[in-house]
PDB file of C-alpha atoms and ligand atoms in Angstrom:
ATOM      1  CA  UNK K 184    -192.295-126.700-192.292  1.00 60.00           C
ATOM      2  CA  UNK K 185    -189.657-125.268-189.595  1.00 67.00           C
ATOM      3  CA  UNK K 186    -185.869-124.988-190.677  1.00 71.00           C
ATOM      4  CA  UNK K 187    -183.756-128.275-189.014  1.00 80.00           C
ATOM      5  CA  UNK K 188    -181.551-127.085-186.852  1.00 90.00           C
ATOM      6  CA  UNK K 189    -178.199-126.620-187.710  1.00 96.00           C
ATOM      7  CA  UNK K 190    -174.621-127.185-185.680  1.00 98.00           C
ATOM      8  CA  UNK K 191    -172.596-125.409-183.200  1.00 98.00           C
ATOM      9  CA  UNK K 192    -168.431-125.870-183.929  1.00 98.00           C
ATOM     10  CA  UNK K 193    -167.048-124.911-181.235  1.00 98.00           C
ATOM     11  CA  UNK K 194    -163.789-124.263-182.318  1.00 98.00           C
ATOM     12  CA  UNK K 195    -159.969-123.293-181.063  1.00 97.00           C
ATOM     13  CA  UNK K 196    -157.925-120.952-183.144  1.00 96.00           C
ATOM     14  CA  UNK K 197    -155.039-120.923-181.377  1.00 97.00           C
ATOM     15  CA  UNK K 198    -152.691-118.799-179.920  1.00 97.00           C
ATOM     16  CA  UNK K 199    -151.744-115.871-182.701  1.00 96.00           C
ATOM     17  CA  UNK K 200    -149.916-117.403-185.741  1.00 96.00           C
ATOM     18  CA  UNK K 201    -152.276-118.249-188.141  1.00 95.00           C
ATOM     19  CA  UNK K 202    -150.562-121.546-189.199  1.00 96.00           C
ATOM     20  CA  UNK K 203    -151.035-123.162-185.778  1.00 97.00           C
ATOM     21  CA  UNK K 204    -154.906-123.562-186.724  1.00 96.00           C
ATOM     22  CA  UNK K 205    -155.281-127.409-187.402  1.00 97.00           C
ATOM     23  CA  UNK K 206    -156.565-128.562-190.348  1.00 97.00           C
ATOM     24  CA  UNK K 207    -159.550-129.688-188.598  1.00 98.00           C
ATOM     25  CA  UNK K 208    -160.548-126.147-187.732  1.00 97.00           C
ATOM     26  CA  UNK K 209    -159.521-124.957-191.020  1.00 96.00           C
ATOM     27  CA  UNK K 210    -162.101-127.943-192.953  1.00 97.00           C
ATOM     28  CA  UNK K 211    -164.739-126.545-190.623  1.00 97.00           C
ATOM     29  CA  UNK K 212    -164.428-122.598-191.346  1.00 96.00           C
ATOM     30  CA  UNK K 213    -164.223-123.470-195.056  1.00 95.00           C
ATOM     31  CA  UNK K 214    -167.724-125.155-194.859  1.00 96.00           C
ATOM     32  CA  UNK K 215    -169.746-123.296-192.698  1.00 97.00           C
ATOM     33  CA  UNK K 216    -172.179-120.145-192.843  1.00 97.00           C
ATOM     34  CA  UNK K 217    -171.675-118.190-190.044  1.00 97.00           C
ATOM     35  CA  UNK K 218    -168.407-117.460-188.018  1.00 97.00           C
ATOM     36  CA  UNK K 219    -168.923-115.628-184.108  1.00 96.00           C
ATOM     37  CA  UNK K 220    -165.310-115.064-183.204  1.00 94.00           C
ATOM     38  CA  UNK K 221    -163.377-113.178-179.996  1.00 88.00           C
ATOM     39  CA  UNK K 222    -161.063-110.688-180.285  1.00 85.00           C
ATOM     40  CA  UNK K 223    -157.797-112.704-180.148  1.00 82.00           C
ATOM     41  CA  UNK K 224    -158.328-114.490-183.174  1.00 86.00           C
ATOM     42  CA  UNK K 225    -155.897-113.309-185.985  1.00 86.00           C
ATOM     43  CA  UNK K 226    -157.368-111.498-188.447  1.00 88.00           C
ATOM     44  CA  UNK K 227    -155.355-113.126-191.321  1.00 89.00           C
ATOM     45  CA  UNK K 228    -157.633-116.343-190.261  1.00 90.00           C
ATOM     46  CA  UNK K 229    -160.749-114.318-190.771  1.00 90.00           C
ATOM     47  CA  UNK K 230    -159.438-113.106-194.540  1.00 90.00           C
ATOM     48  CA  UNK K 231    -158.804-116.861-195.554  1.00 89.00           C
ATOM     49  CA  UNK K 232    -162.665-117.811-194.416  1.00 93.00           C
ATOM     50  CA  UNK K 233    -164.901-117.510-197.860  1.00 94.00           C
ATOM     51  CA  UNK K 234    -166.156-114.146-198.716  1.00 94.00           C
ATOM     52  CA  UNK K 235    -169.600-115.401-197.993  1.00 95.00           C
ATOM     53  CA  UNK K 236    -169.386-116.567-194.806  1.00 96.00           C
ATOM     54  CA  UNK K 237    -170.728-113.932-192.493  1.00 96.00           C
ATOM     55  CA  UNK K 238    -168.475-113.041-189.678  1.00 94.00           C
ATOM     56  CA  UNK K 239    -169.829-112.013-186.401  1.00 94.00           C
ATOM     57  CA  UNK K 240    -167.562-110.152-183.838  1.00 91.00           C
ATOM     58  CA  UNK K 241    -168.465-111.037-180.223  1.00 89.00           C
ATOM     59  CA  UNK K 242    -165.439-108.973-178.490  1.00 77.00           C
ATOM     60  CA  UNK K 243    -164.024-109.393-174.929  1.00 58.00           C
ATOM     61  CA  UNK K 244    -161.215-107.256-173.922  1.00 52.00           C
ATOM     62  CA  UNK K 245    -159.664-107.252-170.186  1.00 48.00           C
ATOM     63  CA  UNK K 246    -162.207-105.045-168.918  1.00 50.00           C
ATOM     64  CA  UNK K 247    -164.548-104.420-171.452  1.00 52.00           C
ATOM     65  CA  UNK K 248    -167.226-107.106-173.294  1.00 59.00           C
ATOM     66  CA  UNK K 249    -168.554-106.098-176.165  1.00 72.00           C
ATOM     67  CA  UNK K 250    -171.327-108.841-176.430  1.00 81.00           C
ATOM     68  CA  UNK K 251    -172.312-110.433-172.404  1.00 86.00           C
ATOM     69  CA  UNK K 252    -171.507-114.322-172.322  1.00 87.00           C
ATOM     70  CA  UNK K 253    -175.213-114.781-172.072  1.00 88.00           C
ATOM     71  CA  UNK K 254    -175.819-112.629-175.296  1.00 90.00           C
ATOM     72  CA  UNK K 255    -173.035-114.513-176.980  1.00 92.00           C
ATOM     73  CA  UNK K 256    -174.768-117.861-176.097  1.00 93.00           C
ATOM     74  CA  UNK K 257    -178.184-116.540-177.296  1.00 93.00           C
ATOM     75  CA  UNK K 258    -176.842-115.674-180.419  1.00 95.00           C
ATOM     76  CA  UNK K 259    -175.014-119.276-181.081  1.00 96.00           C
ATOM     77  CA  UNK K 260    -179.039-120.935-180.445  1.00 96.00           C
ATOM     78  CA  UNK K 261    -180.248-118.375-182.519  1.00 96.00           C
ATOM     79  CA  UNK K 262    -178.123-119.023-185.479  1.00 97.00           C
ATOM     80  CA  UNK K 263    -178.064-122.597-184.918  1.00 97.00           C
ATOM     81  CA  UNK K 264    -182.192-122.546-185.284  1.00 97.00           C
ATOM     82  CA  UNK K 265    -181.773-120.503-188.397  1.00 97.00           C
ATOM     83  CA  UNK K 266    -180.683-123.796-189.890  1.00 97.00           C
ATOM     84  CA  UNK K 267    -177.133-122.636-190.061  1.00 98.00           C
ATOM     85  CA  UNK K 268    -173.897-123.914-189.691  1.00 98.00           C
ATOM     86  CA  UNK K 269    -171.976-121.652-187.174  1.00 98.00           C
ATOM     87  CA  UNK K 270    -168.134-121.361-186.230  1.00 98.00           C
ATOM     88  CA  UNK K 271    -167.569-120.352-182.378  1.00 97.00           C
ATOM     89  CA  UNK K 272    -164.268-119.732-183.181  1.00 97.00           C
ATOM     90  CA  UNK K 273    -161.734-118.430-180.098  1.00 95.00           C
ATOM     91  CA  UNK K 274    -158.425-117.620-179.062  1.00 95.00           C
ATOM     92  CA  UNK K 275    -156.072-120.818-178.180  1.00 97.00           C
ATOM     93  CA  UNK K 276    -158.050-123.510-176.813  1.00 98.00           C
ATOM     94  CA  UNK K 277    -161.994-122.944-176.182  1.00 97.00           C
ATOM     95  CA  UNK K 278    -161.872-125.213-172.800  1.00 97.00           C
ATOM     96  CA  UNK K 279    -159.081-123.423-171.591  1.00 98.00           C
ATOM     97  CA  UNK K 280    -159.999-120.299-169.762  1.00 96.00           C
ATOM     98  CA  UNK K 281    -162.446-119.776-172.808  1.00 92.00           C
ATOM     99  CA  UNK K 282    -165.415-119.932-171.158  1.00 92.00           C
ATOM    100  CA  UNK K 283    -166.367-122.969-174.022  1.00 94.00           C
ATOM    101  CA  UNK K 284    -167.862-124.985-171.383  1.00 94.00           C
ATOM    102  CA  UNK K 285    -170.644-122.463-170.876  1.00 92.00           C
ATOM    103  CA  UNK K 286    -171.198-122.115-174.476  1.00 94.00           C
ATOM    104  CA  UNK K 287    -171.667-125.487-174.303  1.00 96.00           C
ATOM    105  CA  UNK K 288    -174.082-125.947-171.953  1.00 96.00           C
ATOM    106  CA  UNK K 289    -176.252-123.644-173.216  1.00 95.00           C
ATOM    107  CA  UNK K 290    -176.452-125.452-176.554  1.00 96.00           C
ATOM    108  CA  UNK K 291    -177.545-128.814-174.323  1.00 97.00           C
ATOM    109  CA  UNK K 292    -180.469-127.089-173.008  1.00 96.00           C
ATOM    110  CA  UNK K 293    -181.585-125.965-176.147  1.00 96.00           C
ATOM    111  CA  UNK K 294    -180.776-129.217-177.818  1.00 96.00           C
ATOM    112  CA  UNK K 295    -178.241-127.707-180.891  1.00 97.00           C
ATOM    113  CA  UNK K 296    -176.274-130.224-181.659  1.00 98.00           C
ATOM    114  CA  UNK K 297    -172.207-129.343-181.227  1.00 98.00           C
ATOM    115  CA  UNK K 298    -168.945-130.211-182.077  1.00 98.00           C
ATOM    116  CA  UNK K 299    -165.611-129.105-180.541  1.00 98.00           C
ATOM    117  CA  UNK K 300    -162.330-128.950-182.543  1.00 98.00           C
ATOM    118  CA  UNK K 301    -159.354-127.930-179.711  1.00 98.00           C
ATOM    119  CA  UNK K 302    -156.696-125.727-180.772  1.00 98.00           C
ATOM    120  CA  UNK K 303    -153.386-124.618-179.260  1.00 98.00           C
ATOM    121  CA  UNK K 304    -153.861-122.673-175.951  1.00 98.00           C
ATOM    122  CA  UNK K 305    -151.065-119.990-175.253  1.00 98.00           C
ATOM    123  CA  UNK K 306    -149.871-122.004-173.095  1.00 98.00           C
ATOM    124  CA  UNK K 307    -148.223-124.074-175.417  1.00 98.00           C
ATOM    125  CA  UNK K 308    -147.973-121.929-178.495  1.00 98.00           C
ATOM    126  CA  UNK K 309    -146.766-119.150-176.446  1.00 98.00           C
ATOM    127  CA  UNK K 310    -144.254-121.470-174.154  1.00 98.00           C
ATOM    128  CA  UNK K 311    -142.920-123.272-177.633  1.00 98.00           C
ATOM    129  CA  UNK K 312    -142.101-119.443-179.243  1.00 98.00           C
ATOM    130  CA  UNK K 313    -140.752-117.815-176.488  1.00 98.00           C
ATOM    131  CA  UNK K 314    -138.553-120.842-175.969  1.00 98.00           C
ATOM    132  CA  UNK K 315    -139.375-121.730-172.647  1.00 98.00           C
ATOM    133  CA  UNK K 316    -140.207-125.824-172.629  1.00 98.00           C
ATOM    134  CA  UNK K 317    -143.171-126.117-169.721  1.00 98.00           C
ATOM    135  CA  UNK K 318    -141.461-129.237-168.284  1.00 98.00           C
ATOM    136  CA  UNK K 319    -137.758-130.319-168.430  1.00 98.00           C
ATOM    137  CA  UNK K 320    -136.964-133.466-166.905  1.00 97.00           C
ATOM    138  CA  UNK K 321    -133.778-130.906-165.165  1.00 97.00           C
ATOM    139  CA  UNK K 322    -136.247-128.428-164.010  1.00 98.00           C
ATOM    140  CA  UNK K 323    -139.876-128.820-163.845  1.00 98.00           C
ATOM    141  CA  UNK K 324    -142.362-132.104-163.547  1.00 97.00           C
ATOM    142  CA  UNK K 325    -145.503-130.641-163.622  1.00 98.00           C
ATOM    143  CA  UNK K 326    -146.812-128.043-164.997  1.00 98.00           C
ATOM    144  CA  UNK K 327    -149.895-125.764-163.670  1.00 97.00           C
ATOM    145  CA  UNK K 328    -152.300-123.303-165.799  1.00 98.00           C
ATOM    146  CA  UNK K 329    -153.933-120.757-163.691  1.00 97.00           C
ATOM    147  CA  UNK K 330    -155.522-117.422-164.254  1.00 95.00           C
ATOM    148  CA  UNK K 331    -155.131-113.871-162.761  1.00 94.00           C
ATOM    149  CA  UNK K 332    -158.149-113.118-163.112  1.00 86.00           C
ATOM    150  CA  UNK K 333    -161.049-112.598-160.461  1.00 77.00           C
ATOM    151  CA  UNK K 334    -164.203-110.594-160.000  1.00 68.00           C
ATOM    152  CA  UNK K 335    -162.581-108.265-157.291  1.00 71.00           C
ATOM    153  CA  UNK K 336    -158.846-107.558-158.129  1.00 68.00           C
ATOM    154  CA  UNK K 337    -157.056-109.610-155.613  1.00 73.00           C
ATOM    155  CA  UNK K 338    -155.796-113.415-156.866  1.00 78.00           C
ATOM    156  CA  UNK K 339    -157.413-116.200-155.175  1.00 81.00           C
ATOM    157  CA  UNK K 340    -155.522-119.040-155.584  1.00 90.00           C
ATOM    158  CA  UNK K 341    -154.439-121.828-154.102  1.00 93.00           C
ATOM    159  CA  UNK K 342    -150.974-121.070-152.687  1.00 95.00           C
ATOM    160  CA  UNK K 343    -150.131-124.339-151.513  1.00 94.00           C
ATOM    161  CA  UNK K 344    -150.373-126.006-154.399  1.00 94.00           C
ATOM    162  CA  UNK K 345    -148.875-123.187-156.627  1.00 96.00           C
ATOM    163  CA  UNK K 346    -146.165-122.719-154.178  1.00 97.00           C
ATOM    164  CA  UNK K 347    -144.334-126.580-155.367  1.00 96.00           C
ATOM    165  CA  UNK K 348    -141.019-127.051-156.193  1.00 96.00           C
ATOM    166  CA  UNK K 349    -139.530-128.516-159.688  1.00 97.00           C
ATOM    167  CA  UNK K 350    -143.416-126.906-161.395  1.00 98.00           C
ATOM    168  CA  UNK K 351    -144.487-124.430-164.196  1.00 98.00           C
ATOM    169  CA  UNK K 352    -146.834-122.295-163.118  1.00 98.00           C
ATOM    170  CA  UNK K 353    -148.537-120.452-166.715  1.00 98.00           C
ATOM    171  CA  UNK K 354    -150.546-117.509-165.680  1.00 98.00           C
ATOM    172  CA  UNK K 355    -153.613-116.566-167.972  1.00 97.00           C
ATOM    173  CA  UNK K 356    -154.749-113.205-167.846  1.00 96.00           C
ATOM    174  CA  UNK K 357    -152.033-112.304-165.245  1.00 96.00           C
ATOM    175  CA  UNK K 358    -150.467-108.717-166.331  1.00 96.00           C
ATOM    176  CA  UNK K 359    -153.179-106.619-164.250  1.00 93.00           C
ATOM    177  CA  UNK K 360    -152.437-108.360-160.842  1.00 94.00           C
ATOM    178  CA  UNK K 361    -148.606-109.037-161.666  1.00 96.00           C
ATOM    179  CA  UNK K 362    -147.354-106.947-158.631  1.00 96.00           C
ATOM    180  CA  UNK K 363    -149.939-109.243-156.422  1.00 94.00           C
ATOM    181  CA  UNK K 364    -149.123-112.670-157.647  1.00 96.00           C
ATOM    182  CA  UNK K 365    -145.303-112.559-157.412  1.00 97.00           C
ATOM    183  CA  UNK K 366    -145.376-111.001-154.458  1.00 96.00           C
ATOM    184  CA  UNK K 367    -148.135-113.762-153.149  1.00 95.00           C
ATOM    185  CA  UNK K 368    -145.771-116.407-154.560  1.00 97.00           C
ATOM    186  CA  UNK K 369    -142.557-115.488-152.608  1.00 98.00           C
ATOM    187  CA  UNK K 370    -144.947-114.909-150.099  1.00 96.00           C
ATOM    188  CA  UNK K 371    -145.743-118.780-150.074  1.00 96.00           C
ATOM    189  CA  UNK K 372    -142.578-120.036-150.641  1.00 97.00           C
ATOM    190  CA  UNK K 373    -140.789-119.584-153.976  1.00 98.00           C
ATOM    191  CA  UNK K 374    -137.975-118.077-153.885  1.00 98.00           C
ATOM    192  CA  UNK K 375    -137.428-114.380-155.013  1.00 98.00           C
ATOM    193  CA  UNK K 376    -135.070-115.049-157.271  1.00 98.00           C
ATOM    194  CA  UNK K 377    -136.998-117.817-159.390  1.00 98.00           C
ATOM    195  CA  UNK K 378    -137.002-117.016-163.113  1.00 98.00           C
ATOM    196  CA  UNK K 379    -140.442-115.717-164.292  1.00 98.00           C
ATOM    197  CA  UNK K 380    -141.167-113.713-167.762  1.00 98.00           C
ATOM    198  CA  UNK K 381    -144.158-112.294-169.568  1.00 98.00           C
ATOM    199  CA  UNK K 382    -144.673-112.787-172.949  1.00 98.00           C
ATOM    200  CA  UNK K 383    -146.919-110.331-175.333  1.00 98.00           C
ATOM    201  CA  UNK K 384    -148.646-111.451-178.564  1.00 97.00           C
ATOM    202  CA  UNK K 385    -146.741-114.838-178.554  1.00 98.00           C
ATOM    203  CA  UNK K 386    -146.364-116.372-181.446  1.00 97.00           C
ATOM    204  CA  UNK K 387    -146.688-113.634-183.238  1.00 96.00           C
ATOM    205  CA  UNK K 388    -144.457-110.987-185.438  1.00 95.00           C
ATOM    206  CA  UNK K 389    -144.630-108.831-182.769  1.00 95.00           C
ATOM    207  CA  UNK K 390    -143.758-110.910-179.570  1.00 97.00           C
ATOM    208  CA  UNK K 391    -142.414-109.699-177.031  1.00 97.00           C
ATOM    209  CA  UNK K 392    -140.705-111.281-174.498  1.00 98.00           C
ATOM    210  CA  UNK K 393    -139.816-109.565-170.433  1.00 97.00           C
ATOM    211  CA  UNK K 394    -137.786-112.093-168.643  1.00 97.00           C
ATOM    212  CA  UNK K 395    -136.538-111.675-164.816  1.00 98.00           C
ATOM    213  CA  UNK K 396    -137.601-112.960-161.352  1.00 98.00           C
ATOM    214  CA  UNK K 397    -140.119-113.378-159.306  1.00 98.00           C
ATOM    215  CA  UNK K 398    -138.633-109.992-157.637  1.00 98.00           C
ATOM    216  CA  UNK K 399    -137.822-107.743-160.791  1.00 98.00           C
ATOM    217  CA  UNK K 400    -140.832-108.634-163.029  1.00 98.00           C
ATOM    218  CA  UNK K 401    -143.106-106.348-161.829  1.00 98.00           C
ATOM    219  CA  UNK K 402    -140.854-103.343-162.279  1.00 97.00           C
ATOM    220  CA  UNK K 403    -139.591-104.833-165.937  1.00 97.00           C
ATOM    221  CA  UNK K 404    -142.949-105.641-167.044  1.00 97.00           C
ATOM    222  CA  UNK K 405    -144.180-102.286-166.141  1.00 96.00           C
ATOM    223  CA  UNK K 406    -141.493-100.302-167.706  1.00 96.00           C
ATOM    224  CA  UNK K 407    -143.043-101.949-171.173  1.00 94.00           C
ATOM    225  CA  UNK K 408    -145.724-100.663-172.238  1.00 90.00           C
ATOM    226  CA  UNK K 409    -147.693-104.378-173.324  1.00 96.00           C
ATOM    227  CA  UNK K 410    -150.904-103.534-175.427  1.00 94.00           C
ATOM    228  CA  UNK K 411    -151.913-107.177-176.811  1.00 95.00           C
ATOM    229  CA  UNK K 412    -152.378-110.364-174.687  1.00 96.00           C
ATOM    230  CA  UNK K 413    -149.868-111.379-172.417  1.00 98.00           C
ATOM    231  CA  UNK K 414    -148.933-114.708-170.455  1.00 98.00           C
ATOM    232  CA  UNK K 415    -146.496-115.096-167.440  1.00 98.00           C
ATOM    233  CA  UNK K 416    -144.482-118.020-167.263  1.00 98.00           C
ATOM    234  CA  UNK K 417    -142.592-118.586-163.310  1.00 98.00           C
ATOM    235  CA  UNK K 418    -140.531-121.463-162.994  1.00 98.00           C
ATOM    236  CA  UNK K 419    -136.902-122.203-163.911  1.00 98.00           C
ATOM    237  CA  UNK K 420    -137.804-123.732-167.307  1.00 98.00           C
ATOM    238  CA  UNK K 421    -137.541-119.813-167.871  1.00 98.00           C
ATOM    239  CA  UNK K 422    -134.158-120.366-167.871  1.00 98.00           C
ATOM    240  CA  UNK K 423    -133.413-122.439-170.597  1.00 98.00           C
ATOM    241  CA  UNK K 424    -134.615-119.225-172.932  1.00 97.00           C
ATOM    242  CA  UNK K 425    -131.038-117.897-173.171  1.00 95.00           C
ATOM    243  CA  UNK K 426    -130.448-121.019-175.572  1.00 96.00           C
ATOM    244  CA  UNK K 427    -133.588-122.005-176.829  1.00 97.00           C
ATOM    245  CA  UNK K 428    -135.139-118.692-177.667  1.00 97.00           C
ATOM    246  CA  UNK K 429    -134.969-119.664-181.376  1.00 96.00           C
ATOM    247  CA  UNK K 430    -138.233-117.408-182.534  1.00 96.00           C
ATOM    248  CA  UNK K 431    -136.866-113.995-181.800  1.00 88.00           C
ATOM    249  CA  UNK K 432    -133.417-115.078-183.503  1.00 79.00           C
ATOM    250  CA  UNK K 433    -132.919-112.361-186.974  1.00 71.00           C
ATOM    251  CA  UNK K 434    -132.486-115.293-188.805  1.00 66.00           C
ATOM    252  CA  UNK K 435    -135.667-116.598-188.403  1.00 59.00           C
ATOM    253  CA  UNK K 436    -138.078-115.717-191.142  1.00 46.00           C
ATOM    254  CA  UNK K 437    -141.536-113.937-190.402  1.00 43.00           C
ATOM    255  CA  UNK K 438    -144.143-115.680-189.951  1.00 38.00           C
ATOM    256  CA  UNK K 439    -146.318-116.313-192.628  1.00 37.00           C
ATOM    257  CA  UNK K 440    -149.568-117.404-194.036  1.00 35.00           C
ATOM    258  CA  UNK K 441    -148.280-118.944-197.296  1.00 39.00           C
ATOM    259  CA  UNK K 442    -148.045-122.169-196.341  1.00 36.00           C
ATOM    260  CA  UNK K 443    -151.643-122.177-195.233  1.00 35.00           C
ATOM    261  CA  UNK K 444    -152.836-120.311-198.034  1.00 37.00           C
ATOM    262  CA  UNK K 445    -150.624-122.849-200.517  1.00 41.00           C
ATOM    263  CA  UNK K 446    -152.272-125.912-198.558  1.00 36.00           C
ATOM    264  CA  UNK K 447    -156.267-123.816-199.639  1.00 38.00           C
ATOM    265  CA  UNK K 448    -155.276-123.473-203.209  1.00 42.00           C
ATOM    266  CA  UNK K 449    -154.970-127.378-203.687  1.00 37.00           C
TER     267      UNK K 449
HETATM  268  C1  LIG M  43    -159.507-115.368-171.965  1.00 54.44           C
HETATM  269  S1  LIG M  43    -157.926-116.091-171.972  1.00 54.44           S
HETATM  270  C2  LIG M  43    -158.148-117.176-173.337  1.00 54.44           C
HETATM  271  C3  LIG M  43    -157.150-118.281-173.368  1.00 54.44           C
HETATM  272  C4  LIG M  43    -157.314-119.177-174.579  1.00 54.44           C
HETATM  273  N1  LIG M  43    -158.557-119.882-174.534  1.00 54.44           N
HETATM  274  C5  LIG M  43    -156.154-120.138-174.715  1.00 54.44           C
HETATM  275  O1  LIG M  43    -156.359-121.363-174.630  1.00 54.44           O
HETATM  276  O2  LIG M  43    -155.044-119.683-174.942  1.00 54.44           O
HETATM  277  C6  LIG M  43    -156.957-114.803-172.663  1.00 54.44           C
HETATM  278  C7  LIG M  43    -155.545-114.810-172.102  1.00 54.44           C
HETATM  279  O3  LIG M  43    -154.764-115.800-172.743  1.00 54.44           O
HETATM  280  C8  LIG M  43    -153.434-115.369-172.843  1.00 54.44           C
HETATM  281  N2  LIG M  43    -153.050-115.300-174.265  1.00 54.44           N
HETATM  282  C9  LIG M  43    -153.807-115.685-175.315  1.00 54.44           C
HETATM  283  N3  LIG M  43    -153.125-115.529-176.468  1.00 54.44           N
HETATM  284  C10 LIG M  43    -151.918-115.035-176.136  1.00 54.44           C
HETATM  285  C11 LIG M  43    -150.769-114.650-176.881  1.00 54.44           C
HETATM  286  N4  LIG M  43    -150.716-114.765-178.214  1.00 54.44           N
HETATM  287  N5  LIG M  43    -149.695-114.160-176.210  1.00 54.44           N
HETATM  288  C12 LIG M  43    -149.714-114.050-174.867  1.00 54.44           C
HETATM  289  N6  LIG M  43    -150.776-114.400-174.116  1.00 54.44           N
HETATM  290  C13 LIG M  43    -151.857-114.887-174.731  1.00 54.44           C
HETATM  291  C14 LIG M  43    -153.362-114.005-172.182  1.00 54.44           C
HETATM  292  O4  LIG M  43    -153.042-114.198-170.828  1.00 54.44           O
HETATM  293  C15 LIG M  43    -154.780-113.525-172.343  1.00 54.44           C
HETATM  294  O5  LIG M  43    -155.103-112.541-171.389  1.00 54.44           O
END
């Protein structure tokens, strides 16, 4: 008699700190057999999954996949039809700019049933650390997530609707092409002198935080060296930093896993 088929979870880990995993996600990586995870999920999150849960690293860096999307959705139908419960665990938010969606649909065709807990995308988690609020009733009343990325190095966009006054734009994968897209946005309309900043490994111990314009970020980002993931904020919310930066403040203590490890033990 074959195996039922087990269930996908597709599942958002969010942005860096460990304790901005819900406890939805955290029920659902206590109970399962099998986690596939990217690279940005915190490793501390991986340590407080049971010993025998296996782990599966599918990869992705800017530039380099270790596992192709279609291999990675192979593998989730594979383990599924093993009978197992499997963890698609990934960075922030899985539908946003996570590629989830395709997971997904590769599950429907092969009829594995799914589940998807959201987490918090940078985004948020990123915005809330840095101190930067995404919308302000005295600055900004919407608030736009794009991405930087594209197949052939140049940002396609669309300009126009970018290019608004009184909005947050949050760039995803937007370091690479940083020169481009400010340039493209002043280009368009904003002014040069519109507060933008780039944030590495938000949420995180080791955040941090480049803020200028539209006009110096380029040259201030690039003077840092940034090695982890990084998200660029434009708007004049960026302003309100100066007062509301409360993360980076020395009297704030680290960041920790106790709480999360205190909420396992019970
Ligand atoms: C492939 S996208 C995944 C986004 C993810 N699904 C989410 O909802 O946050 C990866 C990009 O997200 C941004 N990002 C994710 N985590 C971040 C962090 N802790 N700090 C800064 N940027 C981050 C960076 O722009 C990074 O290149």
């Amino acid at each position: 008699m074959s195996k039922p088929v087990g269930k996908v979870y597709l599942v958002g880990a969010g942005p860096g700190d460990p304790e901005l995993l819900t406890l939805k996600a955290l029920r659902v990586l206590e109970s399962c057999d099998v986690i596939v995870h990217d690279r940005l999920v915190a490793p501390e999150l991986l340590e407080m999954v049971p010993a025998h849960v296996e782990r599966i690293f599918a990869g992705k860096r800017r530039d380099f996949h270790f596992l192709p999307q279609h291999d990675i959705n192979r593998l989730l139908v594979e383990l599924a039809r093993q009978g197992r419960t499997v963890v698609r665990l990934k960075g922030g938010d899985p539908f946003v700019f996570g590629r989830g969606g395709e997971e997904l649909e590769t599950l429907v065709e092969a009829g594995v049933p799914f589940e998807v807990v959201p987490g918090v995308s940078a985004a948020n988690g990123v915005g809330a650390y840095a101190g930067i609020p995404l919308t302000h009733r005295d600055h900004a009343q919407s608030v736009l997530f794009v991405t930087g990325h594209t197949k052939h190095g140049e940002p396609d966009l669309n300009w126009t609707s970018i290019c608004q006054p009184r909005q947050t734009i949050v760039i995803y994968m937007g370091l690479k092409p940083l020169r481009a897209l400010c340039a493209r946005l002043v280009q368009h309309g904003l002014p040069a002198d519109l507060p933008a900043a780039a944030i590495e490994s938000g949420t995180l111990p080791e955040q941090r935080v480049v803020a200028g314009t539209l006009a110096s970020l380029p040259d201030l980002a690039a003077k840092v060296a940034f090695d982890g993931p990084v998200l660029v904020i434009v708007g004049s919310v960026v302003s309100l930093r100066d007062r509301l930066a409360w993360f980076e403040r020395p009297e704030h203590p680290e960041v920790s896993t106790e709480l999360l490890r205190e909420y396992q033990d019970h």
